[in-house]
């Protein structure tokens, strides 16, 4: 994924990025972050010989989106990560001299192979690199780029990011793009060897004239397309983009057959919009579909530069097909390894609009609760609250009188800093007739991931008094029963001390 470069040419290399990043009170501790500098899209996600590999868009020189490398981390449990050598570095010349942008990892007859977007000036074209058996060292193909131009005769908005898979002996590839005057699209290609590609045509094209400005607008270009089958359904994930602006991740459900994708429904993937962007998924050796996304920042470029880092990887999610035909998302169960110091709140009716829970405090928390909402009822969970209540973040679930559910995040008071983003986020909450809501909220300093009945809402929060913003509370309006409430302190997934920018 690419957008306007934010680091001016000739800017000197920043010193002490990793050290400054470690001191920042807003830096998450159990989400994956780069050692310092810039992080964006997850790339090359795979489970290879029992090891999870997470590659990612990385600038080890500054907290700015410029001349991107491929960072690399490995894990055996999806919880603790080890930094590996930087996988791809922009060339001194050639098709990736201005960055090695987003792509995927495939198994080419036992040879790990990366397909990525090389950038040279305004040109972004598919490139290939072959890896060592341990996936640590990579050699770029001298024939790069392996596709030398976008489809002829098509006025495109952009051309980048890849989804590659094998059907029999034939490789297929989707390249994210957009047709000017029409909408976002995914161009389909075929190859026998990952090097010589035949253009097939658009797999599916959206309509950018529909729903512009809405939360399900499909944009003028589709970034980071990801096609996979799950539980008998086919899913096409993409991130809506328009003229340099990242909007939100969406997905089509439908049927992939032959050279086309026939959609049956369009869905929002995460109600946080750009705070869960450019997702990529992989199947693992346990038969699960695992997905990561990029949590963008909600503070200024100047604040990021001063902090020495920018960008967070989401917690890994297990994605399944829900009973309503959409995707159900939940954090991988391995994350419970980090739980410490469980606190339980007694069940009962929530009689007050709000009550502080003095036994539950923290900036790194995992909270699970089950609620029963009567018609017209609203329940709210407050996190990161200062003692005077001046800063607080509110997670709200509600059930209307006609039975419809809504998940809403109020960030209007999450920070007293007027420069950070505090706009609310919201989306539809599926409810069964008895109004049950299974709610899980993971707080990791500035990173917030919420899961309610399988729907996800991701955001960022930046309290100005982070040491004091540790309060938690709960309350309700209307008929709400609290059936269970458990909270855990979450340990760090990383060892103390700065990590090397160039492992």
GROMACS .gro file of C-alpha atoms in nm, residues 45-450:
model
  406
   45UNK     CA    1   0.192  -1.362   0.617
   46UNK     CA    2   0.249  -1.739   0.639
   47UNK     CA    3   0.284  -2.045   0.860
   48UNK     CA    4   0.596  -2.216   0.725
   49UNK     CA    5   0.728  -2.538   0.882
   50UNK     CA    6   0.557  -2.464   1.212
   51UNK     CA    7   0.674  -2.101   1.232
   52UNK     CA    8   0.456  -1.795   1.178
   53UNK     CA    9   0.621  -1.534   0.957
   54UNK     CA   10   0.504  -1.175   0.965
   55UNK     CA   11   0.667  -0.944   0.714
   56UNK     CA   12   0.564  -0.581   0.716
   57UNK     CA   13   0.615  -0.245   0.548
   58UNK     CA   14   0.903  -0.083   0.736
   59UNK     CA   15   1.115   0.230   0.735
   60UNK     CA   16   1.400   0.181   0.984
   61UNK     CA   17   1.534   0.532   0.918
   62UNK     CA   18   1.244   0.751   1.028
   63UNK     CA   19   0.886   0.742   1.154
   64UNK     CA   20   0.772   0.838   0.803
   65UNK     CA   21   0.621   0.660   0.504
   66UNK     CA   22   0.920   0.676   0.274
   67UNK     CA   23   1.138   0.431   0.075
   68UNK     CA   24   0.980   0.128   0.235
   69UNK     CA   25   1.168  -0.191   0.328
   70UNK     CA   26   1.026  -0.529   0.431
   71UNK     CA   27   1.066  -0.593   0.803
   72UNK     CA   28   1.041  -0.952   0.923
   73UNK     CA   29   0.941  -1.118   1.251
   74UNK     CA   30   0.876  -1.479   1.348
   75UNK     CA   31   0.674  -1.651   1.618
   76UNK     CA   32   0.582  -2.004   1.718
   77UNK     CA   33   0.278  -1.897   1.922
   78UNK     CA   34   0.145  -1.575   1.760
   79UNK     CA   35   0.218  -1.398   2.090
   80UNK     CA   36   0.595  -1.359   2.128
   81UNK     CA   37   0.786  -1.232   1.826
   82UNK     CA   38   1.154  -1.241   1.729
   83UNK     CA   39   1.297  -0.978   1.497
   84UNK     CA   40   1.461  -1.128   1.188
   85UNK     CA   41   1.694  -0.965   0.934
   86UNK     CA   42   1.527  -0.706   0.713
   87UNK     CA   43   1.402  -0.908   0.417
   88UNK     CA   44   1.389  -0.655   0.133
   89UNK     CA   45   1.580  -0.328   0.092
   90UNK     CA   46   1.515  -0.084  -0.194
   91UNK     CA   47   1.772  -0.116  -0.470
   92UNK     CA   48   2.023   0.151  -0.564
   93UNK     CA   49   1.858   0.145  -0.905
   94UNK     CA   50   1.604  -0.068  -1.085
   95UNK     CA   51   1.228  -0.115  -1.037
   96UNK     CA   52   1.227  -0.094  -0.655
   97UNK     CA   53   1.470   0.192  -0.602
   98UNK     CA   54   1.195   0.395  -0.429
   99UNK     CA   55   1.058   0.118  -0.214
  100UNK     CA   56   0.963  -0.247  -0.178
  101UNK     CA   57   0.589  -0.222  -0.126
  102UNK     CA   58   0.319  -0.467  -0.024
  103UNK     CA   59   0.301  -0.829  -0.136
  104UNK     CA   60   0.278  -1.194  -0.040
  105UNK     CA   61   0.483  -1.509   0.024
  106UNK     CA   62   0.415  -1.826  -0.177
  107UNK     CA   63   0.568  -2.175  -0.186
  108UNK     CA   64   0.713  -2.230  -0.533
  109UNK     CA   65   0.794  -2.601  -0.528
  110UNK     CA   66   0.956  -2.573  -0.186
  111UNK     CA   67   1.125  -2.240  -0.260
  112UNK     CA   68   0.986  -1.948  -0.057
  113UNK     CA   69   0.909  -1.670  -0.302
  114UNK     CA   70   0.795  -1.312  -0.242
  115UNK     CA   71   0.578  -1.124  -0.490
  116UNK     CA   72   0.582  -0.753  -0.409
  117UNK     CA   73   0.531  -0.409  -0.562
  118UNK     CA   74   0.854  -0.237  -0.659
  119UNK     CA   75   0.833   0.139  -0.684
  120UNK     CA   76   1.040   0.360  -0.915
  121UNK     CA   77   0.909   0.714  -0.933
  122UNK     CA   78   0.537   0.689  -1.005
  123UNK     CA   79   0.568   0.335  -1.141
  124UNK     CA   80   0.461   0.046  -0.916
  125UNK     CA   81   0.505  -0.298  -1.071
  126UNK     CA   82   0.517  -0.661  -0.953
  127UNK     CA   83   0.859  -0.798  -0.859
  128UNK     CA   84   0.979  -1.137  -0.732
  129UNK     CA   85   1.244  -1.248  -0.481
  130UNK     CA   86   1.352  -1.602  -0.385
  131UNK     CA   87   1.433  -1.688  -0.025
  132UNK     CA   88   1.660  -1.918   0.170
  133UNK     CA   89   1.508  -2.226   0.336
  134UNK     CA   90   1.477  -2.039   0.669
  135UNK     CA   91   1.317  -1.735   0.495
  136UNK     CA   92   1.588  -1.505   0.631
  137UNK     CA   93   1.776  -1.410   0.315
  138UNK     CA   94   1.628  -1.304  -0.017
  139UNK     CA   95   1.755  -1.262  -0.373
  140UNK     CA   96   1.565  -1.043  -0.616
  141UNK     CA   97   1.497  -1.180  -0.961
  142UNK     CA   98   1.711  -1.003  -1.225
  143UNK     CA   99   1.409  -1.003  -1.460
  144UNK     CA  100   1.210  -0.769  -1.230
  145UNK     CA  101   0.954  -0.629  -1.284
  146UNK     CA  102   0.773  -0.946  -1.387
  147UNK     CA  103   0.478  -0.742  -1.517
  148UNK     CA  104   0.614  -0.443  -1.704
  149UNK     CA  105   0.300  -0.228  -1.723
  150UNK     CA  106  -0.067  -0.218  -1.621
  151UNK     CA  107  -0.323  -0.349  -1.872
  152UNK     CA  108  -0.310  -0.160  -2.200
  153UNK     CA  109  -0.598   0.066  -2.288
  154UNK     CA  110  -0.719   0.104  -1.930
  155UNK     CA  111  -0.714   0.436  -1.746
  156UNK     CA  112  -0.618   0.323  -1.398
  157UNK     CA  113  -0.609   0.508  -1.065
  158UNK     CA  114  -0.326   0.294  -0.923
  159UNK     CA  115  -0.170  -0.053  -0.966
  160UNK     CA  116  -0.017  -0.232  -0.667
  161UNK     CA  117  -0.043  -0.496  -0.391
  162UNK     CA  118  -0.077  -0.865  -0.468
  163UNK     CA  119  -0.269  -1.179  -0.388
  164UNK     CA  120  -0.110  -1.491  -0.541
  165UNK     CA  121  -0.221  -1.856  -0.528
  166UNK     CA  122  -0.186  -2.176  -0.727
  167UNK     CA  123  -0.462  -2.366  -0.908
  168UNK     CA  124  -0.321  -2.697  -1.023
  169UNK     CA  125  -0.002  -2.611  -1.210
  170UNK     CA  126  -0.108  -2.254  -1.287
  171UNK     CA  127  -0.037  -1.951  -1.071
  172UNK     CA  128  -0.299  -1.680  -1.044
  173UNK     CA  129  -0.249  -1.327  -0.920
  174UNK     CA  130  -0.471  -1.034  -0.828
  175UNK     CA  131  -0.328  -0.683  -0.845
  176UNK     CA  132  -0.520  -0.408  -0.665
  177UNK     CA  133  -0.624  -0.124  -0.891
  178UNK     CA  134  -0.905   0.104  -1.002
  179UNK     CA  135  -1.059   0.202  -1.334
  180UNK     CA  136  -1.098   0.577  -1.361
  181UNK     CA  137  -1.462   0.673  -1.394
  182UNK     CA  138  -1.579   0.332  -1.275
  183UNK     CA  139  -1.438   0.214  -0.943
  184UNK     CA  140  -1.193  -0.005  -0.759
  185UNK     CA  141  -1.098  -0.337  -0.910
  186UNK     CA  142  -0.873  -0.641  -0.887
  187UNK     CA  143  -0.694  -0.733  -1.210
  188UNK     CA  144  -0.649  -1.108  -1.264
  189UNK     CA  145  -0.333  -1.258  -1.417
  190UNK     CA  146  -0.205  -1.612  -1.485
  191UNK     CA  147   0.144  -1.759  -1.499
  192UNK     CA  148   0.322  -2.095  -1.527
  193UNK     CA  149   0.635  -1.983  -1.342
  194UNK     CA  150   0.563  -1.662  -1.141
  195UNK     CA  151   0.772  -1.467  -1.394
  196UNK     CA  152   0.575  -1.453  -1.719
  197UNK     CA  153   0.221  -1.332  -1.658
  198UNK     CA  154  -0.082  -1.327  -1.891
  199UNK     CA  155  -0.351  -1.066  -1.829
  200UNK     CA  156  -0.697  -1.226  -1.789
  201UNK     CA  157  -0.915  -0.927  -1.696
  202UNK     CA  158  -1.085  -0.760  -1.399
  203UNK     CA  159  -1.205  -1.016  -1.145
  204UNK     CA  160  -1.465  -0.771  -1.010
  205UNK     CA  161  -1.511  -0.394  -1.039
  206UNK     CA  162  -1.687  -0.171  -0.789
  207UNK     CA  163  -1.901   0.134  -0.850
  208UNK     CA  164  -1.739   0.445  -0.703
  209UNK     CA  165  -2.047   0.653  -0.782
  210UNK     CA  166  -2.249   0.463  -0.521
  211UNK     CA  167  -2.250   0.555  -0.149
  212UNK     CA  168  -1.970   0.810  -0.169
  213UNK     CA  169  -1.899   0.938   0.181
  214UNK     CA  170  -2.065   0.637   0.343
  215UNK     CA  171  -1.897   0.380   0.565
  216UNK     CA  172  -1.926   0.114   0.293
  217UNK     CA  173  -1.810   0.324  -0.004
  218UNK     CA  174  -1.588   0.103  -0.218
  219UNK     CA  175  -1.350   0.380  -0.327
  220UNK     CA  176  -1.175   0.455  -0.655
  221UNK     CA  177  -0.901   0.197  -0.594
  222UNK     CA  178  -0.876  -0.132  -0.403
  223UNK     CA  179  -0.562  -0.179  -0.197
  224UNK     CA  180  -0.433  -0.507  -0.054
  225UNK     CA  181  -0.686  -0.741  -0.215
  226UNK     CA  182  -0.707  -1.081  -0.042
  227UNK     CA  183  -0.913  -1.366  -0.191
  228UNK     CA  184  -0.978  -1.682   0.011
  229UNK     CA  185  -1.235  -1.955   0.064
  230UNK     CA  186  -1.375  -2.022   0.409
  231UNK     CA  187  -1.635  -2.273   0.526
  232UNK     CA  188  -1.774  -2.314   0.175
  233UNK     CA  189  -1.790  -1.942   0.092
  234UNK     CA  190  -1.554  -1.719  -0.105
  235UNK     CA  191  -1.440  -1.386   0.035
  236UNK     CA  192  -1.269  -1.094  -0.138
  237UNK     CA  193  -1.119  -0.846   0.109
  238UNK     CA  194  -0.995  -0.502   0.002
  239UNK     CA  195  -0.921  -0.160   0.148
  240UNK     CA  196  -1.100   0.135  -0.009
  241UNK     CA  197  -0.864   0.412  -0.123
  242UNK     CA  198  -0.918   0.741  -0.302
  243UNK     CA  199  -0.657   0.988  -0.428
  244UNK     CA  200  -0.406   0.922  -0.149
  245UNK     CA  201  -0.662   0.884   0.130
  246UNK     CA  202  -0.707   0.552   0.310
  247UNK     CA  203  -1.072   0.492   0.400
  248UNK     CA  204  -1.174   0.150   0.538
  249UNK     CA  205  -1.150  -0.227   0.486
  250UNK     CA  206  -1.445  -0.404   0.325
  251UNK     CA  207  -1.516  -0.748   0.191
  252UNK     CA  208  -1.740  -0.909  -0.065
  253UNK     CA  209  -1.891  -1.250  -0.001
  254UNK     CA  210  -1.984  -1.450  -0.309
  255UNK     CA  211  -1.857  -1.714  -0.549
  256UNK     CA  212  -1.518  -1.721  -0.720
  257UNK     CA  213  -1.545  -1.935  -1.032
  258UNK     CA  214  -1.348  -1.930  -1.354
  259UNK     CA  215  -1.225  -1.577  -1.414
  260UNK     CA  216  -1.487  -1.388  -1.218
  261UNK     CA  217  -1.614  -1.325  -0.867
  262UNK     CA  218  -1.993  -1.305  -0.836
  263UNK     CA  219  -2.075  -1.107  -0.520
  264UNK     CA  220  -2.369  -1.177  -0.293
  265UNK     CA  221  -2.300  -0.914  -0.026
  266UNK     CA  222  -2.074  -0.624   0.072
  267UNK     CA  223  -1.969  -0.598   0.437
  268UNK     CA  224  -1.761  -0.378   0.665
  269UNK     CA  225  -1.463  -0.573   0.796
  270UNK     CA  226  -1.382  -0.355   1.097
  271UNK     CA  227  -1.590  -0.068   1.232
  272UNK     CA  228  -1.275   0.129   1.314
  273UNK     CA  229  -1.226   0.222   0.948
  274UNK     CA  230  -0.865   0.316   0.874
  275UNK     CA  231  -0.757   0.191   1.219
  276UNK     CA  232  -0.769  -0.164   1.082
  277UNK     CA  233  -0.637  -0.120   0.731
  278UNK     CA  234  -0.469  -0.325   0.457
  279UNK     CA  235  -0.542  -0.661   0.622
  280UNK     CA  236  -0.380  -0.982   0.503
  281UNK     CA  237  -0.466  -1.338   0.598
  282UNK     CA  238  -0.321  -1.687   0.575
  283UNK     CA  239  -0.422  -2.040   0.651
  284UNK     CA  240  -0.216  -2.202   0.923
  285UNK     CA  241  -0.124  -2.565   0.986
  286UNK     CA  242  -0.411  -2.596   1.231
  287UNK     CA  243  -0.669  -2.527   0.961
  288UNK     CA  244  -0.742  -2.173   1.078
  289UNK     CA  245  -0.765  -1.851   0.877
  290UNK     CA  246  -0.544  -1.596   1.058
  291UNK     CA  247  -0.571  -1.224   0.978
  292UNK     CA  248  -0.361  -0.919   1.070
  293UNK     CA  249  -0.427  -0.553   0.992
  294UNK     CA  250  -0.243  -0.223   1.025
  295UNK     CA  251  -0.351   0.012   1.305
  296UNK     CA  252  -0.280   0.360   1.175
  297UNK     CA  253  -0.199   0.644   1.411
  298UNK     CA  254  -0.449   0.909   1.519
  299UNK     CA  255  -0.196   1.175   1.615
  300UNK     CA  256   0.007   1.421   1.410
  301UNK     CA  257   0.310   1.344   1.196
  302UNK     CA  258   0.512   1.570   1.426
  303UNK     CA  259   0.407   1.367   1.731
  304UNK     CA  260   0.504   1.044   1.554
  305UNK     CA  261   0.843   1.185   1.456
  306UNK     CA  262   0.909   1.299   1.811
  307UNK     CA  263   0.809   0.957   1.948
  308UNK     CA  264   1.045   0.780   1.707
  309UNK     CA  265   0.791   0.528   1.582
  310UNK     CA  266   0.461   0.502   1.393
  311UNK     CA  267   0.217   0.219   1.327
  312UNK     CA  268   0.094  -0.090   1.511
  313UNK     CA  269   0.010  -0.439   1.391
  314UNK     CA  270  -0.325  -0.570   1.506
  315UNK     CA  271  -0.353  -0.871   1.727
  316UNK     CA  272  -0.385  -1.186   1.516
  317UNK     CA  273  -0.748  -1.280   1.456
  318UNK     CA  274  -0.918  -1.609   1.377
  319UNK     CA  275  -1.171  -1.551   1.099
  320UNK     CA  276  -1.464  -1.787   1.046
  321UNK     CA  277  -1.796  -1.775   0.865
  322UNK     CA  278  -2.078  -1.650   1.086
  323UNK     CA  279  -2.434  -1.780   1.082
  324UNK     CA  280  -2.554  -1.467   0.902
  325UNK     CA  281  -2.310  -1.524   0.614
  326UNK     CA  282  -2.061  -1.259   0.723
  327UNK     CA  283  -1.722  -1.303   0.888
  328UNK     CA  284  -1.687  -1.372   1.260
  329UNK     CA  285  -1.361  -1.240   1.412
  330UNK     CA  286  -1.195  -1.319   1.744
  331UNK     CA  287  -0.842  -1.282   1.884
  332UNK     CA  288  -0.638  -1.602   1.859
  333UNK     CA  289  -0.677  -1.805   2.182
  334UNK     CA  290  -0.299  -1.811   2.229
  335UNK     CA  291  -0.316  -1.451   2.357
  336UNK     CA  292  -0.446  -1.578   2.690
  337UNK     CA  293  -0.084  -1.673   2.767
  338UNK     CA  294  -0.025  -1.308   2.856
  339UNK     CA  295  -0.307  -1.285   3.109
  340UNK     CA  296  -0.213  -1.206   3.470
  341UNK     CA  297  -0.400  -1.111   3.790
  342UNK     CA  298  -0.760  -1.199   3.707
  343UNK     CA  299  -1.033  -0.985   3.864
  344UNK     CA  300  -1.396  -1.098   3.863
  345UNK     CA  301  -1.698  -0.871   3.906
  346UNK     CA  302  -2.012  -1.027   4.056
  347UNK     CA  303  -2.304  -1.076   3.816
  348UNK     CA  304  -2.633  -0.892   3.857
  349UNK     CA  305  -2.850  -0.615   3.718
  350UNK     CA  306  -2.671  -0.295   3.619
  351UNK     CA  307  -2.886  -0.050   3.812
  352UNK     CA  308  -2.675   0.266   3.778
  353UNK     CA  309  -2.583   0.472   3.471
  354UNK     CA  310  -2.219   0.441   3.577
  355UNK     CA  311  -2.008   0.286   3.851
  356UNK     CA  312  -1.631   0.284   3.882
  357UNK     CA  313  -1.476  -0.062   3.932
  358UNK     CA  314  -1.190   0.012   4.173
  359UNK     CA  315  -1.055  -0.343   4.155
  360UNK     CA  316  -1.000  -0.316   3.778
  361UNK     CA  317  -0.728  -0.074   3.668
  362UNK     CA  318  -0.466  -0.064   3.401
  363UNK     CA  319  -0.336   0.044   3.063
  364UNK     CA  320  -0.278  -0.315   2.944
  365UNK     CA  321  -0.601  -0.509   2.994
  366UNK     CA  322  -0.805  -0.795   2.853
  367UNK     CA  323  -1.171  -0.767   2.956
  368UNK     CA  324  -1.440  -1.025   2.881
  369UNK     CA  325  -1.803  -0.971   2.973
  370UNK     CA  326  -2.142  -1.114   2.884
  371UNK     CA  327  -2.444  -0.884   2.891
  372UNK     CA  328  -2.816  -0.929   2.830
  373UNK     CA  329  -2.983  -0.623   2.682
  374UNK     CA  330  -3.353  -0.561   2.708
  375UNK     CA  331  -3.526  -0.367   2.432
  376UNK     CA  332  -3.431  -0.001   2.439
  377UNK     CA  333  -3.134  -0.070   2.672
  378UNK     CA  334  -2.775   0.053   2.654
  379UNK     CA  335  -2.469  -0.078   2.839
  380UNK     CA  336  -2.135   0.100   2.852
  381UNK     CA  337  -1.786  -0.003   2.952
  382UNK     CA  338  -1.539   0.276   3.033
  383UNK     CA  339  -1.161   0.230   3.003
  384UNK     CA  340  -0.853   0.454   3.031
  385UNK     CA  341  -1.034   0.690   3.270
  386UNK     CA  342  -0.856   0.953   3.480
  387UNK     CA  343  -0.968   0.991   3.846
  388UNK     CA  344  -1.152   1.314   3.766
  389UNK     CA  345  -1.316   1.163   3.456
  390UNK     CA  346  -1.172   1.432   3.231
  391UNK     CA  347  -1.027   1.166   3.003
  392UNK     CA  348  -1.219   0.844   2.937
  393UNK     CA  349  -1.300   0.611   2.651
  394UNK     CA  350  -1.647   0.455   2.634
  395UNK     CA  351  -1.745   0.128   2.465
  396UNK     CA  352  -2.121   0.115   2.422
  397UNK     CA  353  -2.360  -0.162   2.314
  398UNK     CA  354  -2.729  -0.093   2.266
  399UNK     CA  355  -3.051  -0.259   2.158
  400UNK     CA  356  -3.322  -0.051   1.999
  401UNK     CA  357  -3.692  -0.099   2.056
  402UNK     CA  358  -3.716  -0.287   1.726
  403UNK     CA  359  -3.439  -0.525   1.834
  404UNK     CA  360  -3.150  -0.386   1.627
  405UNK     CA  361  -2.809  -0.376   1.795
  406UNK     CA  362  -2.533  -0.115   1.771
  407UNK     CA  363  -2.170  -0.121   1.882
  408UNK     CA  364  -2.032   0.227   1.938
  409UNK     CA  365  -1.701   0.369   2.058
  410UNK     CA  366  -1.701   0.717   2.210
  411UNK     CA  367  -1.358   0.883   2.197
  412UNK     CA  368  -1.474   1.242   2.240
  413UNK     CA  369  -1.313   1.252   2.587
  414UNK     CA  370  -1.039   0.997   2.526
  415UNK     CA  371  -0.778   1.274   2.511
  416UNK     CA  372  -0.748   1.641   2.606
  417UNK     CA  373  -0.498   1.684   2.322
  418UNK     CA  374  -0.693   1.879   2.054
  419UNK     CA  375  -0.465   1.752   1.775
  420UNK     CA  376  -0.552   1.381   1.804
  421UNK     CA  377  -0.845   1.212   1.633
  422UNK     CA  378  -1.137   1.156   1.871
  423UNK     CA  379  -1.422   1.091   1.630
  424UNK     CA  380  -1.664   0.817   1.737
  425UNK     CA  381  -1.683   0.483   1.556
  426UNK     CA  382  -1.984   0.256   1.528
  427UNK     CA  383  -2.146  -0.034   1.344
  428UNK     CA  384  -2.423  -0.289   1.344
  429UNK     CA  385  -2.423  -0.543   1.627
  430UNK     CA  386  -2.594  -0.876   1.552
  431UNK     CA  387  -2.826  -0.982   1.835
  432UNK     CA  388  -3.019  -1.298   1.913
  433UNK     CA  389  -3.374  -1.260   2.054
  434UNK     CA  390  -3.259  -1.268   2.418
  435UNK     CA  391  -3.022  -0.970   2.362
  436UNK     CA  392  -2.701  -1.151   2.456
  437UNK     CA  393  -2.375  -0.965   2.390
  438UNK     CA  394  -2.037  -1.131   2.429
  439UNK     CA  395  -1.801  -0.838   2.456
  440UNK     CA  396  -1.422  -0.847   2.468
  441UNK     CA  397  -1.211  -0.534   2.497
  442UNK     CA  398  -0.832  -0.540   2.468
  443UNK     CA  399  -0.655  -0.225   2.584
  444UNK     CA  400  -0.286  -0.190   2.504
  445UNK     CA  401  -0.192   0.168   2.586
  446UNK     CA  402  -0.292   0.357   2.268
  447UNK     CA  403  -0.421   0.048   2.085
  448UNK     CA  404  -0.779  -0.061   2.140
  449UNK     CA  405  -0.945  -0.368   1.986
  450UNK     CA  406  -1.310  -0.447   2.058
   0.00000   0.00000   0.00000
